[in-house]
């Protein structure tokens, strides 16, 4: 692979694909766009203004946010999504800042803040529309990484050699292990410290990869090195920084770059300094920052910002990329081109990045972690002890995904509770991992039946003294997430104020890297094989793996029986069949391994 050539082509492919997708979406009728969740229409808005005059424009003000008033939000937009808010001659490029049961808030992004102005006394309050945007910000940022490689031939050759499997590590002799890390964790820790060029750490669910990262970073910082902590999401970055801060306990040495909304998990951590930006010129010789080793956490995009913004001018000794299985190769290059050594932590058996399909570009054929696991198999440090999954919960994922190389730590416990239920005692008192099958054909991507079932189970758990923060609920579809929240709000009424401040209800993709005692997974698709739409998304083994490995005590999966009614003879002539055949086989094996309960629309335990 010619890295520079493929990198440039990948950026252009993604730019054109985004533009093509956008134009194709906008050609569709409004009702169809709304149904597909790519448009919101007939909206009321409330702008929040900044009281700063604008020269030569006395009748307009900059706005800091827009509250969207909508009776039924079925869109795919989530926090961080880039959108266009429009009405007649008005069109603003914004980001979704909050997507909750009570609020849908948009804010200007860093690039477009200065153009977000409107007359506070004369703007229309009604008939606004939200659409996905064809923004090219991502392409512009990655092109700055391309330029960095063009200007630094030595770095280009280094990355080219690495991504083509030609780099060979040498190792230092550091041997001091950490007492409370297990054997596989200590092996990864020592190799990460000693490796000259790179380290690959595979962390299956609950095996303590974040703890391992924290100890690696602590040692690197204390050695006087500057390290960059990045990941595909701010949540993953924040979790890593929290682990580092718990060991370093010095906010001059642990910094998070991002807005307040990007810093939720670290906002109250006194050992992490929060900054919007930190150019190297502002850091150097500044006494509020450690000059003898520092960890800075931010998205890979932050390191690409041109000019005196974000992390301009930084060159790091080490970059640690967490959840690397979700990071695309182009985005990983953006992080690598500012560091001398790379530590990748992830699991290629979990979620992959979203990239253009069938592009014939090597950089979109797999994740960065998947590529490294393939070309450097002998360099993989496998964390093999799960502190999350007990012996019952680990059996299915261990068989399906990990060749039975994992084992449960002795500290994991079986859930032997006998639940007293108003609704579903048969389900809650079944095996630790239970597949609940039904025959209700109510929707595709949104199932009111499954949402009601989920809400009733939540009520049963709460009636048995389970803390609401210990429950996690997932679905592949954002529309189902909202449906579940509505049903939970109905059934809880006012018994728990602001339940979604602590109850996790979100997509599977948002749950990777997290855990809860009790997991409920709603497939919310009545007939995927009949509709033949997005089968590679729905029948993703990696997404299934993430969903069923978040639980500590109990995992309940809810599905229409048709999801597993897979008859190869009926599918073999479909154009997608060969691409997803192996994935369908995984789902068939999952069905065979699962303990199953069948229910119908009238079933509950109230009699």
Tab-separated table of C-alpha atoms in Angstrom, residues 205-543:
chain	number	residue	atom	x	y	z
A	205	UNK	CA	-14.836	-7.291	27.099
A	206	UNK	CA	-14.115	-6.643	30.752
A	207	UNK	CA	-10.457	-7.661	30.632
A	208	UNK	CA	-9.199	-4.395	32.108
A	209	UNK	CA	-7.793	-2.600	29.087
A	210	UNK	CA	-8.576	0.836	30.548
A	211	UNK	CA	-6.775	-0.103	33.766
A	212	UNK	CA	-3.837	-1.302	31.691
A	213	UNK	CA	-3.822	1.974	29.737
A	214	UNK	CA	-3.826	3.940	32.990
A	215	UNK	CA	-0.735	2.169	34.280
A	216	UNK	CA	1.116	2.413	30.963
A	217	UNK	CA	0.415	6.146	30.740
A	218	UNK	CA	1.464	6.737	34.346
A	219	UNK	CA	4.856	5.139	33.732
A	220	UNK	CA	5.371	7.059	30.482
A	221	UNK	CA	4.459	10.381	32.126
A	222	UNK	CA	6.767	9.732	35.071
A	223	UNK	CA	9.520	9.029	32.555
A	224	UNK	CA	9.063	12.598	31.316
A	225	UNK	CA	7.282	11.757	28.051
A	226	UNK	CA	4.460	13.698	26.408
A	227	UNK	CA	1.627	11.408	25.351
A	228	UNK	CA	-1.504	11.901	23.279
A	229	UNK	CA	-4.614	9.930	24.288
A	230	UNK	CA	-7.210	9.532	21.567
A	231	UNK	CA	-10.129	7.308	20.554
A	232	UNK	CA	-13.111	7.417	18.172
A	233	UNK	CA	-15.366	8.981	20.840
A	234	UNK	CA	-14.965	11.517	23.608
A	235	UNK	CA	-16.464	9.004	26.051
A	236	UNK	CA	-13.638	6.537	25.402
A	237	UNK	CA	-11.046	9.313	25.669
A	238	UNK	CA	-12.576	10.517	28.928
A	239	UNK	CA	-12.641	7.016	30.408
A	240	UNK	CA	-8.961	6.625	29.600
A	241	UNK	CA	-8.111	9.999	31.123
A	242	UNK	CA	-10.045	9.149	34.284
A	243	UNK	CA	-7.980	5.974	34.637
A	244	UNK	CA	-4.744	7.913	34.137
A	245	UNK	CA	-5.780	10.691	36.510
A	246	UNK	CA	-6.627	8.180	39.252
A	247	UNK	CA	-2.971	7.156	39.259
A	248	UNK	CA	-1.209	10.438	38.478
A	249	UNK	CA	-3.454	12.706	40.641
A	250	UNK	CA	-2.034	15.928	39.173
A	251	UNK	CA	-4.122	18.117	36.866
A	252	UNK	CA	-1.012	19.810	35.483
A	253	UNK	CA	-0.165	16.446	33.899
A	254	UNK	CA	-3.564	15.300	32.606
A	255	UNK	CA	-5.440	17.598	30.180
A	256	UNK	CA	-8.668	17.144	28.202
A	257	UNK	CA	-9.190	19.238	25.077
A	258	UNK	CA	-12.814	19.865	24.150
A	259	UNK	CA	-16.010	21.704	24.892
A	260	UNK	CA	-18.027	21.105	28.046
A	261	UNK	CA	-20.337	18.729	26.197
A	262	UNK	CA	-17.294	16.694	25.118
A	263	UNK	CA	-16.113	16.374	28.713
A	264	UNK	CA	-19.104	14.827	30.487
A	265	UNK	CA	-17.226	11.928	32.053
A	266	UNK	CA	-14.299	14.079	33.245
A	267	UNK	CA	-16.069	17.357	34.022
A	268	UNK	CA	-16.019	16.827	37.800
A	269	UNK	CA	-12.624	15.125	38.002
A	270	UNK	CA	-10.310	17.502	39.956
A	271	UNK	CA	-7.217	15.757	38.609
A	272	UNK	CA	-8.004	16.569	34.971
A	273	UNK	CA	-7.623	20.071	33.562
A	274	UNK	CA	-10.202	20.974	30.920
A	275	UNK	CA	-9.211	23.268	28.036
A	276	UNK	CA	-10.822	24.273	24.737
A	277	UNK	CA	-7.404	24.332	23.086
A	278	UNK	CA	-3.737	24.110	23.993
A	279	UNK	CA	-1.309	25.096	21.221
A	280	UNK	CA	2.266	24.068	21.959
A	281	UNK	CA	3.320	27.716	22.127
A	282	UNK	CA	0.879	28.248	25.018
A	283	UNK	CA	2.135	25.139	26.821
A	284	UNK	CA	5.883	25.593	26.592
A	285	UNK	CA	7.402	27.029	29.808
A	286	UNK	CA	3.915	27.715	31.202
A	287	UNK	CA	4.042	26.863	34.934
A	288	UNK	CA	0.428	25.664	35.108
A	289	UNK	CA	1.377	22.657	32.945
A	290	UNK	CA	3.935	19.988	33.759
A	291	UNK	CA	7.032	20.343	31.615
A	292	UNK	CA	8.269	16.869	32.615
A	293	UNK	CA	5.642	14.534	31.231
A	294	UNK	CA	2.022	15.173	30.321
A	295	UNK	CA	-1.010	13.323	28.923
A	296	UNK	CA	-3.348	15.230	26.615
A	297	UNK	CA	-6.634	13.693	25.529
A	298	UNK	CA	-8.560	14.782	22.432
A	299	UNK	CA	-10.078	13.427	19.235
A	300	UNK	CA	-7.735	12.786	16.321
A	301	UNK	CA	-9.397	15.685	14.497
A	302	UNK	CA	-8.156	18.066	17.190
A	303	UNK	CA	-4.568	17.480	16.198
A	304	UNK	CA	-5.388	18.371	12.578
A	305	UNK	CA	-6.723	21.879	13.174
A	306	UNK	CA	-4.634	24.411	11.216
A	307	UNK	CA	-3.450	27.678	12.689
A	308	UNK	CA	-3.420	28.557	16.370
A	309	UNK	CA	-6.290	26.213	17.292
A	310	UNK	CA	-6.736	23.009	19.293
A	311	UNK	CA	-3.287	21.326	19.474
A	312	UNK	CA	-1.282	23.270	16.939
A	313	UNK	CA	2.468	22.670	17.020
A	314	UNK	CA	2.505	19.556	19.187
A	315	UNK	CA	4.774	16.568	18.522
A	316	UNK	CA	4.216	13.751	21.026
A	317	UNK	CA	6.557	11.021	22.176
A	318	UNK	CA	3.745	8.445	22.298
A	319	UNK	CA	0.167	8.238	21.057
A	320	UNK	CA	-2.215	5.812	22.794
A	321	UNK	CA	-5.232	4.979	20.637
A	322	UNK	CA	-8.035	3.347	22.611
A	323	UNK	CA	-11.016	1.563	20.997
A	324	UNK	CA	-8.757	1.328	17.950
A	325	UNK	CA	-11.055	-1.253	16.349
A	326	UNK	CA	-13.502	1.619	15.765
A	327	UNK	CA	-10.923	3.946	14.242
A	328	UNK	CA	-10.449	4.171	10.491
A	329	UNK	CA	-6.953	3.984	9.033
A	330	UNK	CA	-7.069	7.581	7.672
A	331	UNK	CA	-8.024	8.965	11.077
A	332	UNK	CA	-5.351	6.898	12.810
A	333	UNK	CA	-2.735	8.337	10.437
A	334	UNK	CA	-3.791	11.821	11.529
A	335	UNK	CA	-2.870	10.840	15.095
A	336	UNK	CA	0.258	8.862	14.206
A	337	UNK	CA	1.850	11.620	12.159
A	338	UNK	CA	2.300	13.680	15.333
A	339	UNK	CA	3.975	10.956	17.449
A	340	UNK	CA	7.137	8.819	17.542
A	341	UNK	CA	5.606	5.657	19.052
A	342	UNK	CA	2.139	4.103	18.785
A	343	UNK	CA	0.183	2.038	21.297
A	344	UNK	CA	-3.057	0.576	19.938
A	345	UNK	CA	-5.658	-0.800	22.333
A	346	UNK	CA	-8.842	-2.397	21.043
A	347	UNK	CA	-10.555	-5.572	19.917
A	348	UNK	CA	-11.200	-6.326	16.253
A	349	UNK	CA	-14.032	-8.621	17.333
A	350	UNK	CA	-16.019	-5.555	18.402
A	351	UNK	CA	-17.410	-2.623	16.397
A	352	UNK	CA	-15.671	-1.463	13.236
A	353	UNK	CA	-15.516	2.134	11.992
A	354	UNK	CA	-18.148	3.377	9.565
A	355	UNK	CA	-16.368	3.777	6.223
A	356	UNK	CA	-17.382	3.854	2.541
A	357	UNK	CA	-18.140	0.341	1.263
A	358	UNK	CA	-16.615	-1.264	-1.853
A	359	UNK	CA	-14.316	1.680	-2.510
A	360	UNK	CA	-11.315	-0.452	-3.613
A	361	UNK	CA	-9.227	1.644	-1.236
A	362	UNK	CA	-7.142	-0.386	1.217
A	363	UNK	CA	-7.676	2.150	3.947
A	364	UNK	CA	-11.404	1.403	3.960
A	365	UNK	CA	-11.092	-2.390	3.876
A	366	UNK	CA	-10.672	-2.737	7.672
A	367	UNK	CA	-10.066	-0.799	10.877
A	368	UNK	CA	-6.572	0.194	11.917
A	369	UNK	CA	-6.666	-2.435	14.666
A	370	UNK	CA	-7.941	-5.106	12.283
A	371	UNK	CA	-5.105	-4.370	9.873
A	372	UNK	CA	-2.452	-4.459	12.579
A	373	UNK	CA	-3.838	-7.701	14.041
A	374	UNK	CA	-3.603	-9.220	10.558
A	375	UNK	CA	-0.105	-8.048	9.585
A	376	UNK	CA	1.511	-8.254	13.049
A	377	UNK	CA	-0.173	-11.346	14.618
A	378	UNK	CA	2.849	-12.132	16.791
A	379	UNK	CA	2.817	-8.660	18.319
A	380	UNK	CA	-0.702	-8.962	19.771
A	381	UNK	CA	-0.854	-8.803	23.564
A	382	UNK	CA	-4.126	-10.537	24.487
A	383	UNK	CA	-5.754	-9.637	27.808
A	384	UNK	CA	-7.394	-12.958	28.646
A	385	UNK	CA	-9.094	-12.549	32.028
A	386	UNK	CA	-12.584	-11.031	32.188
A	387	UNK	CA	-13.522	-9.238	35.383
A	388	UNK	CA	-17.004	-8.529	34.004
A	389	UNK	CA	-18.400	-11.688	32.476
A	390	UNK	CA	-19.108	-14.548	34.873
A	391	UNK	CA	-18.846	-18.175	33.759
A	392	UNK	CA	-22.421	-18.190	32.432
A	393	UNK	CA	-22.127	-14.884	30.554
A	394	UNK	CA	-18.742	-15.597	28.987
A	395	UNK	CA	-19.658	-18.916	27.343
A	396	UNK	CA	-21.418	-17.608	24.236
A	397	UNK	CA	-19.009	-14.781	23.260
A	398	UNK	CA	-16.008	-16.964	24.125
A	399	UNK	CA	-17.266	-19.661	21.753
A	400	UNK	CA	-18.378	-17.310	18.965
A	401	UNK	CA	-15.517	-14.809	18.945
A	402	UNK	CA	-12.477	-15.739	21.079
A	403	UNK	CA	-11.688	-19.403	20.368
A	404	UNK	CA	-12.326	-20.117	24.069
A	405	UNK	CA	-9.105	-18.328	25.053
A	406	UNK	CA	-10.820	-16.208	27.724
A	407	UNK	CA	-11.735	-17.108	31.270
A	408	UNK	CA	-13.696	-15.441	34.042
A	409	UNK	CA	-11.838	-14.121	37.040
A	410	UNK	CA	-12.698	-15.719	40.366
A	411	UNK	CA	-14.163	-12.406	41.563
A	412	UNK	CA	-17.065	-12.594	39.092
A	413	UNK	CA	-20.321	-13.821	40.619
A	414	UNK	CA	-23.383	-15.636	39.322
A	415	UNK	CA	-26.731	-13.892	39.773
A	416	UNK	CA	-28.817	-16.258	41.917
A	417	UNK	CA	-31.459	-13.678	42.871
A	418	UNK	CA	-35.094	-14.801	42.811
A	419	UNK	CA	-36.912	-11.773	41.415
A	420	UNK	CA	-40.459	-10.958	42.525
A	421	UNK	CA	-42.103	-9.470	39.435
A	422	UNK	CA	-45.322	-7.782	38.412
A	423	UNK	CA	-44.648	-8.462	34.742
A	424	UNK	CA	-41.928	-10.886	33.686
A	425	UNK	CA	-40.671	-13.253	36.387
A	426	UNK	CA	-40.199	-16.048	33.815
A	427	UNK	CA	-37.653	-13.907	31.981
A	428	UNK	CA	-35.867	-12.347	34.942
A	429	UNK	CA	-35.549	-15.675	36.765
A	430	UNK	CA	-34.144	-17.536	33.771
A	431	UNK	CA	-30.491	-18.045	32.852
A	432	UNK	CA	-27.975	-15.207	33.119
A	433	UNK	CA	-28.149	-14.897	29.323
A	434	UNK	CA	-31.658	-15.240	27.914
A	435	UNK	CA	-32.971	-14.774	24.367
A	436	UNK	CA	-36.628	-13.654	24.436
A	437	UNK	CA	-38.446	-14.415	21.175
A	438	UNK	CA	-41.818	-13.013	20.106
A	439	UNK	CA	-44.054	-13.009	17.034
A	440	UNK	CA	-45.238	-9.374	16.991
A	441	UNK	CA	-44.735	-7.685	13.611
A	442	UNK	CA	-45.105	-4.044	14.585
A	443	UNK	CA	-42.214	-2.188	13.012
A	444	UNK	CA	-38.794	-2.093	11.415
A	445	UNK	CA	-36.233	-0.127	13.381
A	446	UNK	CA	-38.838	0.816	15.985
A	447	UNK	CA	-40.902	-1.716	17.929
A	448	UNK	CA	-43.478	-0.389	20.410
A	449	UNK	CA	-44.039	-3.962	21.629
A	450	UNK	CA	-40.375	-4.475	22.498
A	451	UNK	CA	-40.172	-0.982	24.015
A	452	UNK	CA	-43.096	-1.755	26.327
A	453	UNK	CA	-41.507	-5.089	27.243
A	454	UNK	CA	-38.239	-3.331	28.102
A	455	UNK	CA	-40.034	-0.752	30.255
A	456	UNK	CA	-41.853	-3.495	32.179
A	457	UNK	CA	-38.579	-5.305	32.865
A	458	UNK	CA	-37.040	-2.073	34.120
A	459	UNK	CA	-40.001	-1.674	36.491
A	460	UNK	CA	-39.537	-5.256	37.708
A	461	UNK	CA	-35.832	-4.706	38.327
A	462	UNK	CA	-36.489	-1.482	40.224
A	463	UNK	CA	-39.182	-3.155	42.350
A	464	UNK	CA	-36.526	-5.661	43.420
A	465	UNK	CA	-34.214	-2.949	44.688
A	466	UNK	CA	-31.974	-2.714	41.628
A	467	UNK	CA	-30.388	0.723	41.290
A	468	UNK	CA	-31.445	2.385	38.045
A	469	UNK	CA	-27.830	3.294	37.240
A	470	UNK	CA	-26.999	-0.434	37.102
A	471	UNK	CA	-29.297	-1.028	34.115
A	472	UNK	CA	-28.212	-0.575	30.502
A	473	UNK	CA	-30.592	-0.713	27.530
A	474	UNK	CA	-29.523	-0.867	23.898
A	475	UNK	CA	-30.870	-1.182	20.382
A	476	UNK	CA	-29.240	-0.997	16.942
A	477	UNK	CA	-31.640	1.843	16.068
A	478	UNK	CA	-31.860	5.360	17.438
A	479	UNK	CA	-35.616	5.455	16.754
A	480	UNK	CA	-36.044	2.480	19.090
A	481	UNK	CA	-33.956	4.211	21.738
A	482	UNK	CA	-36.465	7.066	21.764
A	483	UNK	CA	-39.405	4.611	21.763
A	484	UNK	CA	-37.970	2.840	24.806
A	485	UNK	CA	-37.468	6.122	26.632
A	486	UNK	CA	-41.095	7.050	26.037
A	487	UNK	CA	-42.340	3.741	27.474
A	488	UNK	CA	-40.017	3.946	30.467
A	489	UNK	CA	-41.174	7.476	31.192
A	490	UNK	CA	-44.784	6.239	31.087
A	491	UNK	CA	-44.254	3.318	33.412
A	492	UNK	CA	-42.107	5.200	35.914
A	493	UNK	CA	-44.289	8.305	35.758
A	494	UNK	CA	-42.833	10.588	38.450
A	495	UNK	CA	-41.389	7.892	40.720
A	496	UNK	CA	-37.815	8.689	39.619
A	497	UNK	CA	-37.027	12.297	38.646
A	498	UNK	CA	-34.888	12.589	35.514
A	499	UNK	CA	-34.387	8.811	35.086
A	500	UNK	CA	-32.255	9.194	31.970
A	501	UNK	CA	-29.590	11.109	33.860
A	502	UNK	CA	-28.535	7.727	35.269
A	503	UNK	CA	-30.316	5.052	33.195
A	504	UNK	CA	-28.335	4.198	30.061
A	505	UNK	CA	-30.613	3.956	27.010
A	506	UNK	CA	-28.747	4.267	23.708
A	507	UNK	CA	-27.465	2.504	20.614
A	508	UNK	CA	-25.001	-0.362	20.809
A	509	UNK	CA	-22.340	1.828	19.253
A	510	UNK	CA	-22.602	4.249	22.183
A	511	UNK	CA	-22.240	1.430	24.723
A	512	UNK	CA	-18.904	0.004	23.590
A	513	UNK	CA	-16.382	0.301	26.401
A	514	UNK	CA	-19.066	0.458	29.103
A	515	UNK	CA	-20.775	-2.090	31.355
A	516	UNK	CA	-23.840	-2.462	33.571
A	517	UNK	CA	-25.066	-5.148	35.955
A	518	UNK	CA	-28.200	-5.695	33.877
A	519	UNK	CA	-28.329	-5.402	30.104
A	520	UNK	CA	-31.441	-5.442	27.911
A	521	UNK	CA	-30.952	-5.506	24.147
A	522	UNK	CA	-33.881	-4.803	21.807
A	523	UNK	CA	-33.324	-5.870	18.176
A	524	UNK	CA	-36.439	-3.899	17.099
A	525	UNK	CA	-36.656	-5.409	13.630
A	526	UNK	CA	-39.561	-7.675	12.748
A	527	UNK	CA	-38.471	-8.954	9.347
A	528	UNK	CA	-34.929	-7.966	8.305
A	529	UNK	CA	-34.537	-10.767	5.759
A	530	UNK	CA	-37.804	-9.866	4.063
A	531	UNK	CA	-36.958	-6.185	3.762
A	532	UNK	CA	-33.359	-6.972	2.699
A	533	UNK	CA	-32.175	-3.542	3.829
A	534	UNK	CA	-28.902	-2.832	5.624
A	535	UNK	CA	-28.317	-6.505	6.371
A	536	UNK	CA	-24.592	-5.955	6.945
A	537	UNK	CA	-25.521	-3.440	9.657
A	538	UNK	CA	-28.200	-5.508	11.349
A	539	UNK	CA	-26.425	-8.876	11.097
A	540	UNK	CA	-23.096	-7.541	12.313
A	541	UNK	CA	-21.351	-10.160	14.504
A	542	UNK	CA	-19.224	-7.404	16.027
A	543	UNK	CA	-22.298	-5.393	17.040
